[in-house]
Amino acid sequence: MATIIDGKLAAASVIEAVASASQDLEQDVGVKPGLAVVIVGNDPASHAYVNSKSKMAKQCGFNSIQHSLPEETTQEELECLVAELNADPAIHGILVQLPLPKHFQSEPVIQSIAPEKDVDGLNVVNAGKLATGDLASGLISCTPAGALLLINKIHGTDLSGLNAVVIGRSNLFGKPMGLLLLSSNATVTMAHSRSKDLAAICRHADILVAAVGRPHMVKADWVKPGATVIDVGINRVPAPEKGEGGTRITGDVDYRECSEVAGAITPVPGGVGPMTIAMLMANTVVAACRTFGRPTPKF
Ligand code: GUN
């Protein structure tokens, strides 16, 4: 049976360090880290994520601001709000929840966020720093940064000699995850929906990271015995055992099967999910510390 990687526990330890750094900052310069989360439209899942981000920001002692904009907000209005937040000295981190409603062009909005406040790590400046191996001066996308901390718990920080496979190639997760693993000396394969024989590629992985958005796609015979399996999927599926219309969250990995083969595995929920929010808080406190020229906490 695989070791279960406890994301809640790891996230709690990050949050403790964030809250302590936030308290120190307030004591020394009289300013709380400020996080602005922007959400447009009525998607219930996005609202649930955003509410938990705002709640955690308050728990960390942050100045937590939420902007909930109606579905019919225009591109210009949204970009105007981002410009205001860029100029607001009380705000150190800005997150625009994705996906935006269909009538938006997301990329210009994301690229309009000031790089030093881009706690999602999506601005080309931050993505470029990661791509060129500068992990120290930019901001790194929260979910891959959190997944890497979980991988470090099993393998340490030097992944030399290990094969890592990432399934998924999004800007928010797959690409930065691949680059982080590469920076840690792993030999990295980035697989995706157009890859040939995904199962065979995955079987080479000492570290297998799945971010495909398809419930239970990764099966036991995709997993090399003893491998570390990191499940980034958050899929809502029917759960008839919860009564009519009941649903539950499940991952991209068939946990029941794969935990028989893997050496270590993240559950869903309770694995990577809590780390995403924790790393958002970590990025915000880091951004705030940099504003005041203070040393940044390490996580
Ligand atoms: N939607 C789902 N995950 C994320 C995330 O990490 N950042 C943003 N901005 N939107 C998301």
Coordinates of C-alpha atoms and ligand atoms in Angstrom, one line a residue:
M1 CA 0.0 0.0 0.0
A2 CA 1.2 3.5 -0.9
T3 CA 2.2 6.2 1.5
I4 CA -0.7 8.7 1.5
I5 CA 0.7 12.2 1.1
D6 CA -1.2 14.5 3.4
G7 CA -1.7 17.8 1.6
K8 CA -3.8 19.2 4.5
L9 CA -0.9 18.8 6.9
A10 CA 1.7 20.2 4.5
A11 CA -0.6 23.2 3.8
A12 CA -1.2 23.9 7.5
S13 CA 2.6 24.1 8.0
V14 CA 2.9 26.6 5.0
I15 CA 0.0 28.6 6.4
E16 CA 1.6 28.8 9.9
A17 CA 4.8 30.2 8.3
V18 CA 2.7 32.7 6.2
A19 CA 0.8 33.9 9.2
S20 CA 4.0 34.4 11.2
A21 CA 5.7 36.3 8.3
S22 CA 2.5 38.4 7.9
Q23 CA 2.5 39.3 11.7
D24 CA 6.2 40.2 11.5
L25 CA 5.6 42.5 8.5
E26 CA 2.7 44.3 10.3
Q27 CA 4.8 44.7 13.4
D28 CA 7.8 46.1 11.6
V29 CA 6.2 48.3 8.9
G30 CA 2.6 48.6 10.1
V31 CA 1.2 47.1 6.9
K32 CA -0.7 43.9 6.3
P33 CA -0.1 41.9 3.1
G34 CA -3.0 42.8 0.8
L35 CA -4.6 40.2 -1.5
A36 CA -7.3 41.2 -4.1
V37 CA -9.3 38.4 -5.6
V38 CA -11.4 39.2 -8.6
I39 CA -14.2 37.0 -9.9
V40 CA -16.5 37.6 -12.8
G41 CA -19.9 35.8 -13.3
N42 CA -21.8 33.2 -11.4
D43 CA -20.0 29.9 -11.8
P44 CA -20.7 28.2 -8.4
A45 CA -17.4 26.2 -8.4
S46 CA -15.3 29.3 -9.0
H47 CA -17.2 31.2 -6.3
A48 CA -16.6 28.3 -3.8
Y49 CA -12.8 28.5 -4.6
V50 CA -12.7 32.2 -4.4
N51 CA -14.5 32.3 -1.0
S52 CA -12.1 29.8 0.5
K53 CA -9.2 31.9 -0.8
S54 CA -10.6 35.1 0.8
K55 CA -11.3 33.2 4.0
M56 CA -7.8 31.8 4.3
A57 CA -6.3 35.3 3.5
K58 CA -8.2 36.6 6.6
Q59 CA -6.9 33.7 8.7
C60 CA -3.4 34.6 7.7
G61 CA -3.9 38.2 8.9
F62 CA -4.1 39.7 5.4
N63 CA -6.0 42.6 4.2
S64 CA -8.3 40.5 2.0
I65 CA -10.4 42.2 -0.7
Q66 CA -12.9 40.4 -3.0
H67 CA -14.3 42.0 -6.1
S68 CA -17.3 40.0 -7.4
L69 CA -18.3 41.4 -10.8
P70 CA -21.5 40.6 -12.7
E71 CA -21.4 38.4 -15.8
E72 CA -22.0 41.4 -18.1
T73 CA -18.8 43.2 -17.0
T74 CA -16.9 44.3 -20.1
Q75 CA -13.3 43.6 -20.9
E76 CA -12.5 47.3 -20.5
E77 CA -14.1 47.5 -17.1
L78 CA -12.2 44.4 -15.9
E79 CA -8.9 45.8 -17.2
C80 CA -9.7 49.2 -15.5
L81 CA -10.2 47.4 -12.1
V82 CA -6.8 45.6 -12.6
A83 CA -5.2 48.9 -13.3
E84 CA -6.6 50.4 -10.1
L85 CA -5.4 47.4 -8.1
N86 CA -1.9 47.6 -9.8
A87 CA -1.7 51.2 -8.5
D88 CA -3.1 50.5 -5.0
P89 CA -0.2 50.4 -2.5
A90 CA -2.4 48.5 0.0
I91 CA -2.6 45.6 -2.5
H92 CA 0.4 43.3 -2.9
G93 CA -1.2 40.4 -4.7
I94 CA -3.9 40.2 -7.4
L95 CA -5.7 37.1 -8.6
V96 CA -8.3 37.1 -11.4
Q97 CA -10.1 33.8 -11.1
L98 CA -10.1 31.7 -14.2
P99 CA -11.9 30.8 -16.4
L100 CA -13.4 34.1 -17.2
P101 CA -16.9 34.2 -18.9
K102 CA -16.7 33.4 -22.6
H103 CA -16.9 37.0 -23.9
F104 CA -13.6 37.8 -22.3
Q105 CA -10.1 37.6 -23.8
S106 CA -8.3 36.2 -20.7
E107 CA -4.7 36.8 -21.9
P108 CA -4.8 40.6 -22.1
V109 CA -6.3 40.7 -18.6
I110 CA -3.7 38.4 -17.1
Q111 CA -0.9 40.2 -18.8
S112 CA -2.2 43.6 -17.5
I113 CA -1.5 42.4 -13.9
A114 CA 1.7 44.0 -12.6
P115 CA 4.4 41.2 -12.5
E116 CA 5.3 42.0 -8.9
K117 CA 1.6 41.5 -7.8
D118 CA 0.9 38.5 -10.1
V119 CA 0.5 35.9 -7.4
D120 CA -0.7 33.3 -10.0
G121 CA 2.7 33.5 -11.8
L122 CA 0.9 33.9 -15.2
N123 CA 2.5 37.1 -16.4
V124 CA 5.1 36.5 -19.1
V125 CA 7.7 38.1 -16.8
N126 CA 7.1 35.5 -14.1
A127 CA 6.6 32.6 -16.5
G128 CA 9.8 33.7 -18.3
K129 CA 11.8 33.8 -15.0
L130 CA 10.7 30.3 -14.3
A131 CA 11.6 29.1 -17.8
T132 CA 15.1 30.6 -17.5
G133 CA 15.7 29.0 -14.1
D134 CA 15.3 32.1 -12.0
L135 CA 13.2 30.7 -9.1
A136 CA 14.2 33.4 -6.7
S137 CA 13.0 36.7 -8.0
G138 CA 9.6 36.0 -9.6
L139 CA 6.3 34.5 -8.5
I140 CA 5.5 30.9 -9.3
S141 CA 2.0 29.5 -10.1
C142 CA 0.5 28.2 -6.9
T143 CA -0.6 24.7 -7.8
P144 CA 2.7 23.5 -9.3
A145 CA 4.6 25.2 -6.5
G146 CA 2.4 23.3 -3.9
A147 CA 2.7 20.0 -5.8
L148 CA 6.5 20.4 -5.8
L149 CA 6.5 20.8 -2.0
L150 CA 4.6 17.5 -1.8
I151 CA 7.1 15.8 -4.1
N152 CA 9.9 17.2 -2.0
K153 CA 8.4 15.4 1.1
I154 CA 9.0 12.1 -0.6
H155 CA 12.1 12.6 -2.7
G156 CA 13.9 15.6 -1.2
T157 CA 14.7 18.7 -3.3
D158 CA 17.2 17.1 -5.7
L159 CA 15.4 14.9 -8.2
S160 CA 18.5 13.9 -10.1
G161 CA 18.2 10.6 -11.9
L162 CA 14.4 10.5 -11.5
N163 CA 12.0 10.4 -14.5
A164 CA 9.0 12.7 -14.1
V165 CA 6.0 12.7 -16.4
V166 CA 3.5 15.6 -16.3
I167 CA 0.2 14.9 -18.1
G168 CA -1.3 18.3 -19.1
R169 CA 0.4 21.4 -20.7
S170 CA -1.6 24.4 -19.5
N171 CA 0.1 27.7 -18.6
L172 CA -1.5 27.6 -15.1
F173 CA -0.2 24.1 -14.3
G174 CA 1.4 21.7 -16.8
K175 CA 4.1 24.0 -18.2
P176 CA 5.2 25.5 -14.8
M177 CA 5.1 22.0 -13.2
G178 CA 7.4 20.6 -15.9
L179 CA 9.8 23.5 -15.5
L180 CA 9.9 23.2 -11.7
L181 CA 10.7 19.5 -12.0
L182 CA 13.4 20.3 -14.5
S183 CA 14.9 22.9 -12.2
S184 CA 15.0 20.2 -9.5
N185 CA 17.1 18.0 -11.9
A186 CA 14.4 15.5 -12.9
T187 CA 14.3 14.2 -16.4
V188 CA 10.9 15.5 -17.5
T189 CA 8.4 14.4 -20.1
M190 CA 5.4 16.7 -20.8
A191 CA 2.6 14.5 -22.1
H192 CA -0.8 15.7 -23.2
S193 CA -4.0 14.7 -25.1
R194 CA -2.1 14.4 -28.4
S195 CA 0.6 12.2 -27.0
K196 CA 0.9 8.7 -28.4
D197 CA 0.4 5.8 -25.9
L198 CA 0.0 7.8 -22.8
A199 CA 0.0 4.7 -20.6
A200 CA 3.4 3.6 -21.9
I201 CA 4.9 7.1 -21.3
C202 CA 3.5 7.1 -17.7
R203 CA 4.9 3.7 -16.9
H204 CA 8.4 5.2 -17.1
A205 CA 7.6 7.8 -14.4
D206 CA 9.2 7.7 -11.0
I207 CA 7.1 10.8 -10.4
L208 CA 3.7 10.9 -12.2
V209 CA 1.7 14.2 -12.1
A210 CA -1.8 14.1 -13.6
A211 CA -3.6 17.3 -14.5
V212 CA -6.0 16.3 -17.3
G213 CA -9.5 17.1 -15.9
R214 CA -10.8 13.6 -16.6
P215 CA -12.1 11.6 -13.6
H216 CA -10.1 8.4 -12.9
M217 CA -8.2 8.5 -16.2
V218 CA -4.9 7.2 -14.8
K219 CA -5.2 3.5 -14.1
A220 CA -3.0 1.1 -12.1
D221 CA -1.3 -0.3 -15.2
W222 CA -0.1 3.3 -16.1
V223 CA 1.8 3.4 -12.8
K224 CA 5.4 2.1 -12.3
P225 CA 5.5 0.1 -9.1
G226 CA 6.7 2.3 -6.3
A227 CA 6.2 5.6 -8.2
T228 CA 5.0 8.8 -6.6
V229 CA 1.6 9.8 -8.0
I230 CA 0.4 13.4 -7.7
D231 CA -3.2 13.9 -8.6
V232 CA -4.1 17.5 -9.6
G233 CA -7.6 16.8 -10.8
I234 CA -10.6 18.3 -9.2
N235 CA -13.6 16.7 -10.9
R236 CA -17.2 16.9 -9.7
V237 CA -18.9 13.6 -10.3
P238 CA -22.3 12.1 -9.4
A239 CA -22.5 10.5 -6.0
P240 CA -25.8 8.5 -5.8
E241 CA -24.8 7.4 -2.3
K242 CA -25.4 11.0 -1.2
G243 CA -29.0 10.9 -2.4
E244 CA -30.6 12.2 -5.6
G245 CA -28.5 14.9 -7.3
G246 CA -25.6 14.3 -4.9
T247 CA -22.1 14.9 -6.1
R248 CA -18.5 14.5 -4.8
I249 CA -15.0 15.7 -5.9
T250 CA -12.7 13.1 -7.4
G251 CA -9.2 13.2 -9.0
D252 CA -7.8 12.3 -12.4
V253 CA -6.2 9.2 -10.9
D254 CA -8.1 6.0 -10.1
Y255 CA -7.0 6.2 -6.5
R256 CA -8.3 2.8 -5.4
E257 CA -6.4 0.9 -8.1
C258 CA -3.3 3.1 -8.2
S259 CA -2.7 3.2 -4.5
E260 CA -2.1 -0.6 -4.7
V261 CA 0.9 0.0 -7.1
A262 CA 2.3 3.5 -6.2
G263 CA 4.9 4.1 -3.5
A264 CA 3.3 7.4 -2.5
I265 CA 0.1 9.0 -3.7
T266 CA -2.0 12.2 -3.1
P267 CA -5.7 11.8 -2.3
V268 CA -8.4 13.9 -3.7
P269 CA -9.7 15.8 -1.8
G270 CA -6.9 16.5 0.8
G271 CA -3.8 16.4 -1.5
V272 CA -2.8 19.1 -3.9
G273 CA -6.0 21.2 -3.4
P274 CA -5.1 22.6 0.1
M275 CA -1.6 23.3 -1.2
T276 CA -2.9 25.6 -3.9
I277 CA -4.5 28.0 -1.5
A278 CA -1.5 27.8 0.9
M279 CA 0.9 28.8 -1.9
L280 CA -1.3 31.7 -2.9
M281 CA -1.0 33.0 0.6
A282 CA 2.8 32.3 0.4
N283 CA 3.1 34.2 -2.8
T284 CA 1.2 37.1 -1.4
V285 CA 3.3 37.5 1.7
V286 CA 6.5 37.1 -0.4
A287 CA 5.2 39.9 -2.7
A288 CA 4.4 42.1 0.3
C289 CA 7.9 41.5 1.8
R290 CA 9.6 42.4 -1.5
T291 CA 7.7 45.7 -1.6
F292 CA 9.3 46.7 1.7
G293 CA 12.7 45.4 0.7
R294 CA 12.5 42.7 3.4
P295 CA 13.9 39.2 3.2
T296 CA 11.3 36.7 2.0
P297 CA 10.2 33.7 4.0
K298 CA 11.1 30.3 2.5
F299 CA 8.5 27.5 2.3
Ligands
GUN1 N1 -9.0 28.6 -11.6 C1 -8.6 27.3 -11.1 N2 -7.4 27.4 -10.5 C2 -7.0 28.6 -10.6 C3 -5.8 29.3 -10.2 O1 -4.9 28.7 -9.6 N3 -5.7 30.6 -10.4 C4 -6.7 31.3 -11.1 N4 -6.6 32.6 -11.3 N5 -7.8 30.7 -11.5 C5 -8.0 29.4 -11.3

